[in-house]
mmCIF file of C-alpha atoms in Angstrom:
data_model
loop_
_atom_site.group_PDB
_atom_site.id
_atom_site.type_symbol
_atom_site.label_atom_id
_atom_site.label_comp_id
_atom_site.label_asym_id
_atom_site.label_seq_id
_atom_site.Cartn_x
_atom_site.Cartn_y
_atom_site.Cartn_z
ATOM 1 C CA MET A 621 39.834 130.455 190.036
ATOM 2 C CA ASN A 622 43.030 129.498 191.870
ATOM 3 C CA ASP A 623 43.141 126.199 189.990
ATOM 4 C CA GLU A 624 42.696 127.946 186.669
ATOM 5 C CA ARG A 625 45.404 130.460 187.549
ATOM 6 C CA ASN A 626 47.764 127.689 188.629
ATOM 7 C CA VAL A 627 47.233 125.831 185.410
ATOM 8 C CA LYS A 628 47.963 128.899 183.312
ATOM 9 C CA ASP A 629 51.041 129.668 185.376
ATOM 10 C CA ASP A 630 52.342 126.174 184.690
ATOM 11 C CA GLY A 631 52.367 127.035 180.919
ATOM 12 C CA LEU A 632 49.815 124.530 179.697
ATOM 13 C CA ASP A 633 48.483 124.672 176.203
ATOM 14 C CA PRO A 634 45.211 126.725 176.090
ATOM 15 C CA ASN A 635 43.336 123.626 174.928
ATOM 16 C CA ALA A 636 44.600 121.699 177.940
ATOM 17 C CA THR A 637 43.578 124.560 180.220
ATOM 18 C CA GLY A 638 40.065 124.450 178.802
ATOM 19 C CA ALA A 639 39.943 120.712 179.396
ATOM 20 C CA VAL A 640 41.028 121.240 183.017
ATOM 21 C CA ARG A 641 38.304 123.821 183.513
ATOM 22 C CA LEU A 642 35.675 121.507 182.072
ATOM 23 C CA MET A 643 36.750 118.607 184.280
ATOM 24 C CA ARG A 644 36.810 120.787 187.356
ATOM 25 C CA ASP A 645 33.377 122.247 186.702
ATOM 26 C CA ARG A 646 31.903 118.794 186.256
ATOM 27 C CA ARG A 647 33.850 117.298 189.149
ATOM 28 C CA ILE A 648 35.114 114.397 187.094
ATOM 29 C CA ASP A 649 38.657 114.503 188.431
ATOM 30 C CA ALA A 650 39.308 114.329 192.174
ATOM 31 C CA ARG A 651 43.072 114.762 191.865
ATOM 32 C CA THR A 652 44.908 117.711 193.368
ATOM 33 C CA PRO A 653 45.636 120.722 191.170
ATOM 34 C CA ALA A 654 49.365 119.879 191.050
ATOM 35 C CA THR A 655 48.645 116.320 189.914
ATOM 36 C CA ARG A 656 46.181 117.530 187.319
ATOM 37 C CA ALA A 657 48.710 120.077 186.043
ATOM 38 C CA ARG A 658 51.383 117.385 185.561
ATOM 39 C CA SER A 659 48.899 115.143 183.779
ATOM 40 C CA PHE A 660 47.834 117.864 181.411
ATOM 41 C CA ARG A 661 51.403 118.914 180.744
ATOM 42 C CA THR A 662 52.037 115.306 179.660
ATOM 43 C CA LEU A 663 48.857 115.337 177.555
ATOM 44 C CA GLY A 664 49.803 118.630 175.972
ATOM 45 C CA ALA A 665 53.291 117.344 175.132
ATOM 46 C CA ARG A 666 51.771 114.283 173.470
ATOM 47 C CA LEU A 667 49.381 116.476 171.449
ATOM 48 C CA VAL A 668 52.278 118.627 170.288
ATOM 49 C CA ALA A 669 54.281 115.524 169.392
ATOM 50 C CA MET A 670 51.357 114.110 167.429
ATOM 51 C CA ARG A 671 50.896 117.370 165.518
ATOM 52 C CA GLU A 672 54.650 117.419 164.748
ATOM 53 C CA ARG A 673 54.570 113.846 163.470
ATOM 54 C CA GLY A 674 51.565 114.750 161.269
ATOM 55 C CA ARG A 675 53.438 117.692 159.812
ATOM 56 C CA ARG A 676 56.487 115.528 159.091
ATOM 57 C CA ARG A 677 54.341 112.900 157.333
ATOM 58 C CA LYS A 678 52.725 115.557 155.172
ATOM 59 C CA LEU A 679 56.103 117.036 154.292
ATOM 60 C CA ALA A 680 57.449 113.588 153.489
ATOM 61 C CA ALA A 681 54.440 112.810 151.272
ATOM 62 C CA ILE A 682 54.800 116.116 149.505
ATOM 63 C CA SER A 683 58.522 115.522 149.033
ATOM 64 C CA VAL A 684 57.926 112.051 147.603
ATOM 65 C CA GLY A 685 55.298 113.459 145.257
ATOM 66 C CA CYS A 686 57.627 116.206 144.105
ATOM 67 C CA VAL A 687 60.425 113.717 143.503
ATOM 68 C CA ALA A 688 58.072 111.464 141.523
ATOM 69 C CA ILE A 689 56.852 114.375 139.439
ATOM 70 C CA ALA A 690 60.377 115.569 138.863
ATOM 71 C CA ALA A 691 61.437 112.062 137.902
ATOM 72 C CA ALA A 692 58.511 111.755 135.492
ATOM 73 C CA ILE A 693 59.306 115.105 133.957
ATOM 74 C CA GLY A 694 62.972 114.186 133.707
ATOM 75 C CA PHE A 695 62.174 110.812 132.145
ATOM 76 C CA GLY A 696 59.854 112.428 129.648
ATOM 77 C CA ALA A 697 62.457 114.994 128.787
ATOM 78 C CA ARG A 698 65.098 112.315 128.379
ATOM 79 C CA SER A 699 62.723 110.245 126.259
ATOM 80 C CA ARG A 700 62.083 113.192 123.999
ATOM 81 C CA LEU A 701 65.775 113.887 123.776
ATOM 82 C CA ASP A 702 66.459 110.245 122.962
ATOM 83 C CA VAL A 703 64.049 110.479 120.038
ATOM 84 C CA ARG A 704 65.157 113.832 118.780
ATOM 85 C CA SER A 705 68.859 113.933 119.412
ATOM 86 C CA PRO A 706 69.805 111.353 116.717
ATOM 87 C CA SER A 707 67.795 113.283 114.128
ATOM 88 C CA ALA A 708 67.085 112.125 110.593
ATOM 89 C CA LEU A 709 69.666 112.810 107.921
ATOM 90 C CA THR A 710 69.327 115.865 105.743
ATOM 91 C CA TYR A 711 70.512 116.396 102.194
ATOM 92 C CA THR A 712 71.022 118.996 99.512
ATOM 93 C CA VAL A 713 70.770 118.832 95.732
ATOM 94 C CA ASN A 714 73.660 120.623 94.049
ATOM 95 C CA GLY A 715 74.108 122.542 97.286
ATOM 96 C CA GLY A 716 70.512 123.776 97.445
ATOM 97 C CA ALA A 717 67.236 122.691 98.993
ATOM 98 C CA PRO A 718 65.675 119.503 97.572
ATOM 99 C CA VAL A 719 62.460 119.525 95.569
ATOM 100 C CA PRO A 720 59.310 118.927 97.691
ATOM 101 C CA GLY A 721 58.386 115.250 97.729
ATOM 102 C CA GLY A 722 61.995 114.194 97.218
ATOM 103 C CA TYR A 723 61.724 114.049 93.434
ATOM 104 C CA ILE A 724 64.960 114.045 91.450
ATOM 105 C CA LEU A 725 64.162 115.702 88.156
ATOM 106 C CA PRO A 726 65.957 114.984 84.861
ATOM 107 C CA ALA A 727 68.649 117.519 83.987
ATOM 108 C CA PRO A 728 71.318 117.926 81.311
ATOM 109 C CA ALA A 729 74.858 116.758 81.981
ATOM 110 C CA ALA A 730 76.003 120.238 83.010
ATOM 111 C CA ALA A 731 73.402 120.332 85.802
ATOM 112 C CA ALA A 732 73.091 116.630 86.685
ATOM 113 C CA PRO A 733 71.873 116.430 90.301
ATOM 114 C CA MET A 734 74.369 115.637 93.057
ATOM 115 C CA LEU A 735 72.673 114.568 96.294
ATOM 116 C CA SER A 736 74.853 115.211 99.351
ATOM 117 C CA PHE A 737 73.658 113.752 102.662
ATOM 118 C CA SER A 738 74.603 114.931 106.131
ATOM 119 C CA ASP A 739 76.372 111.619 106.919
ATOM 120 C CA GLY A 740 78.736 112.030 103.974
ATOM 121 C CA THR A 741 76.851 109.819 101.515
ATOM 122 C CA GLN A 742 76.726 111.145 97.945
ATOM 123 C CA ILE A 743 74.625 110.155 94.936
ATOM 124 C CA GLN A 744 75.567 111.522 91.529
ATOM 125 C CA MET A 745 72.722 111.193 89.046
ATOM 126 C CA ALA A 746 73.582 110.775 85.369
ATOM 127 C CA ALA A 747 72.282 113.211 82.775
ATOM 128 C CA GLU A 748 68.528 112.872 82.198
ATOM 129 C CA ALA A 749 68.176 110.288 84.996
ATOM 130 C CA ARG A 750 65.159 110.618 87.249
ATOM 131 C CA GLY A 751 64.248 109.249 90.653
ATOM 132 C CA ARG A 752 63.076 110.100 94.132
ATOM 133 C CA VAL A 753 64.206 110.149 97.750
ATOM 134 C CA VAL A 754 61.416 107.923 99.040
ATOM 135 C CA ASP A 755 62.387 107.915 102.722
ATOM 136 C CA ILE A 756 65.151 109.275 104.905
ATOM 137 C CA HIS A 757 65.942 108.483 108.537
ATOM 138 C CA ARG A 758 68.845 108.737 110.953
ATOM 139 C CA HIS A 759 70.456 105.515 109.711
ATOM 140 C CA GLY A 760 70.144 106.139 105.980
ATOM 141 C CA GLY A 761 67.310 106.195 103.482
ATOM 142 C CA ARG A 762 65.499 104.654 100.542
ATOM 143 C CA ILE A 763 66.239 106.004 97.068
ATOM 144 C CA ALA A 764 64.324 105.047 93.912
ATOM 145 C CA LEU A 765 65.940 105.276 90.477
ATOM 146 C CA GLU A 766 63.062 105.369 88.014
ATOM 147 C CA ASP A 767 65.166 105.565 84.869
ATOM 148 C CA GLY A 768 68.785 106.233 83.936
ATOM 149 C CA LYS A 769 72.001 105.716 85.859
ATOM 150 C CA ALA A 770 73.552 106.912 89.107
ATOM 151 C CA HIS A 771 76.813 106.605 91.007
ATOM 152 C CA VAL A 772 76.564 105.990 94.756
ATOM 153 C CA ALA A 773 79.146 106.450 97.508
ATOM 154 C CA VAL A 774 77.593 105.462 100.845
ATOM 155 C CA ALA A 775 79.482 106.636 103.934
ATOM 156 C CA HIS A 776 80.602 103.720 106.066
ATOM 157 C CA ARG A 777 79.262 104.062 109.617
ATOM 158 C CA GLU A 778 77.836 101.789 112.287
ATOM 159 C CA GLY A 779 74.197 100.855 111.743
ATOM 160 C CA ALA A 780 73.916 102.440 108.292
ATOM 161 C CA ARG A 781 70.922 101.173 106.324
ATOM 162 C CA TRP A 782 70.432 102.250 102.716
ATOM 163 C CA VAL A 783 68.127 100.716 100.130
ATOM 164 C CA PHE A 784 68.181 101.633 96.445
ATOM 165 C CA GLU A 785 65.325 100.752 94.106
ATOM 166 C CA ALA A 786 65.845 100.217 90.388
ATOM 167 C CA GLY A 787 62.650 99.070 88.745
ATOM 168 C CA PRO A 788 61.688 95.827 90.514
ATOM 169 C CA PHE A 789 65.173 95.375 92.014
ATOM 170 C CA LEU A 790 66.342 96.312 95.520
ATOM 171 C CA ILE A 791 69.973 96.975 96.442
ATOM 172 C CA ASN A 792 70.792 96.783 100.157
ATOM 173 C CA VAL A 793 74.024 98.482 101.224
ATOM 174 C CA GLN A 794 75.841 99.711 104.322
ATOM 175 C CA GLY A 795 79.046 101.389 103.250
ATOM 176 C CA THR A 796 80.191 100.968 99.670
ATOM 177 C CA ALA A 797 80.562 102.576 96.253
ATOM 178 C CA PHE A 798 78.903 101.414 93.055
ATOM 179 C CA SER A 799 77.147 102.504 89.885
ATOM 180 C CA PHE A 800 73.750 101.184 88.879
ATOM 181 C CA GLY A 801 71.152 101.766 86.221
ATOM 182 C CA TRP A 802 67.651 100.851 85.141
ATOM 183 C CA ASN A 803 66.254 101.088 81.623
ATOM 184 C CA GLY A 804 62.487 100.778 81.893
ATOM 185 C CA ARG A 805 61.958 100.557 78.153
ATOM 186 C CA ASP A 806 64.331 97.618 77.763
ATOM 187 C CA ALA A 807 63.648 96.247 81.289
ATOM 188 C CA ARG A 808 67.384 96.025 81.887
ATOM 189 C CA PHE A 809 69.144 96.352 85.270
ATOM 190 C CA GLU A 810 72.884 96.878 85.667
ATOM 191 C CA LEU A 811 75.187 97.240 88.660
ATOM 192 C CA GLN A 812 78.948 97.766 88.743
ATOM 193 C CA MET A 813 80.679 97.405 92.098
ATOM 194 C CA GLU A 814 83.661 99.528 93.102
ATOM 195 C CA SER A 815 84.098 98.716 96.796
ATOM 196 C CA GLY A 816 82.233 97.080 99.668
ATOM 197 C CA VAL A 817 79.441 94.534 99.472
ATOM 198 C CA VAL A 818 75.804 94.782 98.391
ATOM 199 C CA SER A 819 72.943 92.339 98.029
ATOM 200 C CA VAL A 820 70.398 92.446 95.224
ATOM 201 C CA THR A 821 66.895 91.033 95.296
ATOM 202 C CA GLY A 822 64.292 91.092 92.552
ATOM 203 C CA PRO A 823 62.364 88.975 90.051
ATOM 204 C CA VAL A 824 65.093 86.389 89.504
ATOM 205 C CA SER A 825 65.108 82.858 90.787
ATOM 206 C CA GLY A 826 67.781 81.663 93.149
ATOM 207 C CA GLY A 827 67.149 84.312 95.811
ATOM 208 C CA GLU A 828 69.457 87.086 96.922
ATOM 209 C CA ILE A 829 72.543 87.908 94.842
ATOM 210 C CA VAL A 830 75.600 89.130 96.756
ATOM 211 C CA LEU A 831 78.159 91.269 94.920
ATOM 212 C CA ARG A 832 81.597 92.405 96.033
ATOM 213 C CA ALA A 833 84.221 94.866 94.839
ATOM 214 C CA GLY A 834 84.938 94.576 91.113
ATOM 215 C CA GLN A 835 81.887 92.473 90.253
ATOM 216 C CA ARG A 836 79.238 93.442 87.734
ATOM 217 C CA LEU A 837 75.634 92.285 87.406
ATOM 218 C CA ALA A 838 73.357 92.705 84.381
ATOM 219 C CA ILE A 839 69.810 91.354 84.217
ATOM 220 C CA ASP A 840 67.556 91.549 81.168
ATOM 221 C CA LEU A 841 63.972 90.806 82.196
ATOM 222 C CA HIS A 842 62.921 90.345 78.590
ATOM 223 C CA ASP A 843 65.295 87.408 78.461
ATOM 224 C CA GLN A 844 64.813 86.351 82.116
ATOM 225 C CA GLU A 845 68.593 86.164 82.251
ATOM 226 C CA ALA A 846 71.219 87.413 84.687
ATOM 227 C CA THR A 847 74.907 87.695 83.878
ATOM 228 C CA ARG A 848 77.451 88.377 86.593
ATOM 229 C CA ALA A 849 81.075 89.080 85.758
ATOM 230 C CA VAL A 850 83.626 88.693 88.546
ATOM 231 C CA PRO A 851 87.375 89.291 88.789
ATOM 232 C CA ALA A 852 89.593 86.308 88.177
ATOM 233 C CA ALA A 853 90.201 84.099 91.203
ATOM 234 C CA PRO A 854 93.700 82.814 92.070
ATOM 235 C CA ALA A 855 94.660 79.706 90.136
ATOM 236 C CA GLU A 856 94.424 77.485 93.182
ATOM 237 C CA THR A 857 90.997 78.849 94.203
ATOM 238 C CA PRO A 858 88.029 77.888 92.012
ATOM 239 C CA PRO A 859 85.328 80.551 91.659
ATOM 240 C CA ALA A 860 82.397 80.168 94.027
ATOM 241 C CA ALA A 861 79.381 78.348 92.656
ATOM 242 C CA ASP A 862 76.420 80.487 91.669
ATOM 243 C CA THR A 863 72.739 80.031 92.226
ATOM 244 C CA PRO A 864 71.012 78.135 89.386
ATOM 245 C CA ALA A 865 69.548 81.328 87.937
ATOM 246 C CA ILE A 866 72.892 83.104 87.532
ATOM 247 C CA ARG A 867 75.367 82.334 84.790
ATOM 248 C CA THR A 868 78.825 83.499 85.935
ATOM 249 C CA ALA A 869 81.674 84.281 83.570
ATOM 250 C CA VAL A 870 85.129 84.581 85.146
ATOM 251 C CA HIS A 871 87.348 86.783 83.011
ATOM 252 C CA ALA A 872 91.052 86.269 83.684
ATOM 253 C CA ALA A 873 93.751 88.515 82.309
ATOM 254 C CA GLY A 874 94.587 87.537 78.748
ATOM 255 C CA SER A 875 91.568 85.260 78.374
ATOM 256 C CA GLU A 876 89.282 85.517 75.383
ATOM 257 C CA ARG A 877 86.316 87.720 76.176
ATOM 258 C CA TRP A 878 83.495 89.492 74.475
ATOM 259 C CA SER A 879 81.132 92.212 75.621
ATOM 260 C CA PRO A 880 77.566 92.897 74.484
ATOM 261 C CA GLU A 881 78.155 96.595 75.130
ATOM 262 C CA GLY A 882 81.274 96.470 72.945
ATOM 263 C CA TRP A 883 79.489 94.661 70.169
ATOM 264 C CA GLY A 884 76.560 97.059 70.371
ATOM 265 C CA ALA A 885 78.915 100.007 69.956
ATOM 266 C CA ARG A 886 80.538 98.328 66.974
ATOM 267 C CA LEU A 887 77.145 97.820 65.340
ATOM 268 C CA THR A 888 76.381 101.513 65.841
ATOM 269 C CA GLU A 889 79.725 102.377 64.258
ATOM 270 C CA GLY A 890 78.901 100.124 61.308
ATOM 271 C CA ARG A 891 81.722 97.669 62.119
ATOM 272 C CA ALA A 892 79.751 94.443 61.781
ATOM 273 C CA ASP A 893 82.854 92.873 60.252
ATOM 274 C CA LEU A 894 84.736 93.255 63.542
ATOM 275 C CA ILE A 895 81.959 91.484 65.469
ATOM 276 C CA VAL A 896 81.941 88.527 63.086
ATOM 277 C CA ALA A 897 85.731 88.383 63.101
ATOM 278 C CA ASP A 898 85.788 88.556 66.918
ATOM 279 C CA ALA A 899 83.241 85.733 67.173
ATOM 280 C CA ARG A 900 85.220 83.548 64.768
ATOM 281 C CA ARG A 901 88.449 84.251 66.677
ATOM 282 C CA ILE A 902 86.843 83.208 69.967
ATOM 283 C CA GLY A 903 85.132 80.273 68.311
ATOM 284 C CA LEU A 904 81.569 80.267 66.973
ATOM 285 C CA ALA A 905 80.622 77.162 68.944
ATOM 286 C CA LYS A 906 81.807 78.790 72.182
ATOM 287 C CA VAL A 907 79.969 82.041 71.462
ATOM 288 C CA LEU A 908 76.740 80.251 70.545
ATOM 289 C CA ASP A 909 76.981 78.003 73.589
ATOM 290 C CA ARG A 910 77.998 80.600 76.190
ATOM 291 C CA GLY A 911 76.975 83.976 74.773
ATOM 292 C CA SER A 912 74.158 85.951 76.343
ATOM 293 C CA SER A 913 70.931 86.733 74.549
ATOM 294 C CA GLU A 914 72.204 90.234 73.739
ATOM 295 C CA GLU A 915 75.444 88.844 72.347
ATOM 296 C CA LEU A 916 73.589 86.387 70.128
ATOM 297 C CA ALA A 917 71.350 89.193 68.866
ATOM 298 C CA ALA A 918 74.374 91.362 68.073
ATOM 299 C CA LEU A 919 76.083 88.485 66.254
ATOM 300 C CA ALA A 920 72.943 87.728 64.231
ATOM 301 C CA SER A 921 72.606 91.378 63.188
ATOM 302 C CA ALA A 922 76.280 91.619 62.281
ATOM 303 C CA ALA A 923 76.042 88.411 60.205
ATOM 304 C CA ARG A 924 72.986 89.721 58.365
ATOM 305 C CA TYR A 925 74.771 92.996 57.584
ATOM 306 C CA GLN A 926 77.691 90.943 56.267
ATOM 307 C CA ARG A 927 75.300 88.923 54.098
ATOM 308 C CA ASP A 928 76.261 85.798 55.986
ATOM 309 C CA ASP A 929 72.753 84.333 56.156
ATOM 310 C CA ALA A 930 73.992 80.942 57.356
ATOM 311 C CA LEU A 931 75.671 82.439 60.437
ATOM 312 C CA ALA A 932 72.725 84.778 61.070
ATOM 313 C CA ARG A 933 70.261 81.893 60.898
ATOM 314 C CA ARG A 934 72.445 79.808 63.196
ATOM 315 C CA ALA A 935 72.609 82.607 65.802
ATOM 316 C CA LEU A 936 68.851 83.254 65.607
ATOM 317 C CA LEU A 937 67.946 79.578 65.949
ATOM 318 C CA THR A 938 70.278 79.334 68.945
ATOM 319 C CA GLN A 939 68.556 82.378 70.436
ATOM 320 C CA ARG A 940 65.199 80.618 70.191
ATOM 321 C CA GLN A 941 66.593 77.363 71.566
ATOM 322 C CA ARG A 942 68.459 78.796 74.557
ATOM 323 C CA PHE A 943 66.068 81.632 75.476
ATOM 324 C CA PRO A 944 62.707 80.305 74.244
ATOM 325 C CA ARG A 945 60.406 82.598 76.260
ATOM 326 C CA SER A 946 62.324 85.825 75.774
ATOM 327 C CA MET A 947 61.381 88.783 73.608
ATOM 328 C CA ARG A 948 64.599 88.223 71.658
ATOM 329 C CA ALA A 949 63.409 84.725 70.781
ATOM 330 C CA ALA A 950 60.150 86.142 69.387
ATOM 331 C CA GLU A 951 62.083 88.748 67.407
ATOM 332 C CA ALA A 952 64.271 85.955 66.072
ATOM 333 C CA SER A 953 61.144 84.455 64.477
ATOM 334 C CA PHE A 954 60.564 87.636 62.507
ATOM 335 C CA LEU A 955 64.225 87.922 61.498
ATOM 336 C CA LEU A 956 64.326 84.280 60.382
ATOM 337 C CA GLY A 957 61.254 84.932 58.250
ATOM 338 C CA ARG A 958 62.943 88.006 56.801
ATOM 339 C CA ILE A 959 66.046 85.990 55.863
ATOM 340 C CA ASP A 960 63.899 83.399 54.078
ATOM 341 C CA ASP A 961 61.754 86.145 52.535
ATOM 342 C CA GLU A 962 64.690 88.128 51.163
ATOM 343 C CA SER A 963 66.417 85.027 49.866
ATOM 344 C CA GLY A 964 63.341 84.418 47.667
ATOM 345 C CA THR A 965 63.721 80.676 47.944
ATOM 346 C CA ASP A 966 60.910 79.607 50.243
ATOM 347 C CA GLY A 967 57.918 81.890 50.692
ATOM 348 C CA ARG A 968 56.021 79.332 52.745
ATOM 349 C CA ARG A 969 58.763 79.107 55.360
ATOM 350 C CA ALA A 970 58.898 82.885 55.561
ATOM 351 C CA LEU A 971 55.126 83.021 56.146
ATOM 352 C CA ASP A 972 55.428 80.414 58.882
ATOM 353 C CA TRP A 973 58.022 82.512 60.682
ATOM 354 C CA TYR A 974 55.975 85.720 60.301
ATOM 355 C CA ASP A 975 52.872 83.981 61.664
ATOM 356 C CA ARG A 976 54.872 82.605 64.564
ATOM 357 C CA TYR A 977 56.170 86.064 65.416
ATOM 358 C CA LEU A 978 52.678 87.592 65.294
ATOM 359 C CA ARG A 979 51.439 84.911 67.675
ATOM 360 C CA GLU A 980 54.375 85.240 70.068
ATOM 361 C CA ALA A 981 54.564 89.040 70.090
ATOM 362 C CA PRO A 982 51.164 90.496 69.089
ATOM 363 C CA THR A 983 52.249 93.937 70.290
ATOM 364 C CA GLY A 984 55.949 93.618 69.457
ATOM 365 C CA SER A 985 58.181 96.113 67.700
ATOM 366 C CA TYR A 986 58.055 94.309 64.338
ATOM 367 C CA VAL A 987 54.288 93.705 64.083
ATOM 368 C CA SER A 988 53.769 96.367 61.421
ATOM 369 C CA GLU A 989 56.644 95.087 59.291
ATOM 370 C CA ALA A 990 55.706 91.430 59.815
ATOM 371 C CA MET A 991 52.133 92.096 58.628
ATOM 372 C CA GLY A 992 53.361 94.144 55.672
ATOM 373 C CA ARG A 993 55.881 91.544 54.584
ATOM 374 C CA LYS A 994 53.324 88.766 55.019
ATOM 375 C CA MET A 995 50.937 90.709 52.802
ATOM 376 C CA VAL A 996 53.613 91.093 50.102
ATOM 377 C CA VAL A 997 54.593 87.401 50.241
ATOM 378 C CA LEU A 998 50.927 86.353 49.912
ATOM 379 C CA GLN A 999 50.486 88.670 46.943
ATOM 380 C CA ARG A 1000 53.707 87.454 45.325
ATOM 381 C CA THR A 1001 52.672 83.825 45.674
ATOM 382 C CA GLY A 1002 49.280 84.479 44.071
ATOM 383 C CA ARG A 1003 47.053 84.449 47.149
ATOM 384 C CA GLN A 1004 45.288 87.721 46.459
ATOM 385 C CA GLY A 1005 42.297 87.125 48.718
ATOM 386 C CA GLN A 1006 44.433 86.463 51.785
ATOM 387 C CA ALA A 1007 46.699 89.374 50.881
ATOM 388 C CA SER A 1008 43.660 91.704 50.684
ATOM 389 C CA ASP A 1009 42.454 90.564 54.094
ATOM 390 C CA ILE A 1010 45.875 91.311 55.598
ATOM 391 C CA ALA A 1011 45.902 94.676 53.784
ATOM 392 C CA SER A 1012 42.566 95.710 55.324
ATOM 393 C CA ASP A 1013 43.748 94.697 58.792
ATOM 394 C CA TYR A 1014 47.045 96.513 58.228
ATOM 395 C CA LEU A 1015 45.315 99.781 57.263
ATOM 396 C CA ARG A 1016 43.071 99.566 60.301
ATOM 397 C CA ARG A 1017 46.023 99.147 62.659
ATOM 398 C CA PHE A 1018 48.723 101.117 60.835
ATOM 399 C CA PRO A 1019 47.054 103.673 58.521
ATOM 400 C CA THR A 1020 50.340 105.560 58.065
ATOM 401 C CA GLY A 1021 52.660 102.550 58.171
ATOM 402 C CA THR A 1022 55.445 101.715 55.727
ATOM 403 C CA TYR A 1023 53.220 99.296 53.805
ATOM 404 C CA ALA A 1024 50.088 101.485 53.860
ATOM 405 C CA HIS A 1025 50.417 102.507 50.178
ATOM 406 C CA ALA A 1026 50.764 98.891 49.006
ATOM 407 C CA ALA A 1027 47.864 97.884 51.281
ATOM 408 C CA ARG A 1028 45.538 100.551 49.802
ATOM 409 C CA ALA A 1029 46.400 99.376 46.298
ATOM 410 C CA LEU A 1030 45.455 95.813 47.270
ATOM 411 C CA VAL A 1031 42.175 96.885 48.864
ATOM 412 C CA ARG A 1032 41.193 98.910 45.780
ATOM 413 C CA ALA A 1033 42.120 96.114 43.379
ATOM 414 C CA PRO A 1034 39.066 94.408 41.758
#
């Protein structure tokens, strides 16, 4: 009991005291009580130190785990912020919410849609134009013009990416201003640059077309032709060469020029005489050699209205020679037949032209008239059987057409 009391008095850990008691009872330690007490104090101190080290390791592990979790949470939060902070652009249409699906609906001039984007970009749609905001992101968007015209002013900022669709054509821009249009019925694309630079890709050979401030591009897919007008270059600097598919006309101040749009307006106004006079002033050979398909068509129409069949025939034959696979070339066949038909001099040549047109454009705009005129020429030249066959076919395809009455009379004839 004295040993046990001495151990307790020395302040040993209770576990060490129990160990001393066990060793004493079993007589496994022959040392004196004082020696045993010192030994067990040392043992107890080591046990305490070991427990302390264990606690520190656990705390350290827990701390590391907490730091890792916090870091993961922080990283995830930062990642989410990185994705969300530069949010996609937004836009309004005439100051209000856009139509679901991004559709831009046709509207009269008084209510033509103005698209205003949060980066400052603006798109003014022309009256009755229609399109769609296909995609919008933080750098820009993709806008499709399905029909009509629009004016675009893209805000210039780092990394801006805007793409505009116009039929099969794509316009890539960063910061610029331009007007563009697409006429699906006539398959005609137009672009007029105001500032900046854009590139145009589409179904034209020669690859990408780059346009700069002041340049204009017009492409008629029916004619497979592209015309690009550029500002005059300084006298000492020749204009840059174009790709093989692009015919470039450089218009200098004071130089002779002509415009298919101008000639078209004059035809509408009934001023065919001005078109013919303009062509003669420029030089017929130059117009026929350099004029676009639209310009040749306008000249041919003006010449016909002026009863100048020789000039009309010359323009139409040039149309077929220079643009042989175009719709205008096929229409020239019909118009050439009409000139020969109305002159009354050569019915056979007129029939040849009508047949050629019907082969080249079986669903063209003049099919009804070509069949009707062919029927009349056959009847006039005494080929009643062939005329009756054409009449039956005409009534089947165009029962209410211009020549339907004459066709019924031929079918009923004995």
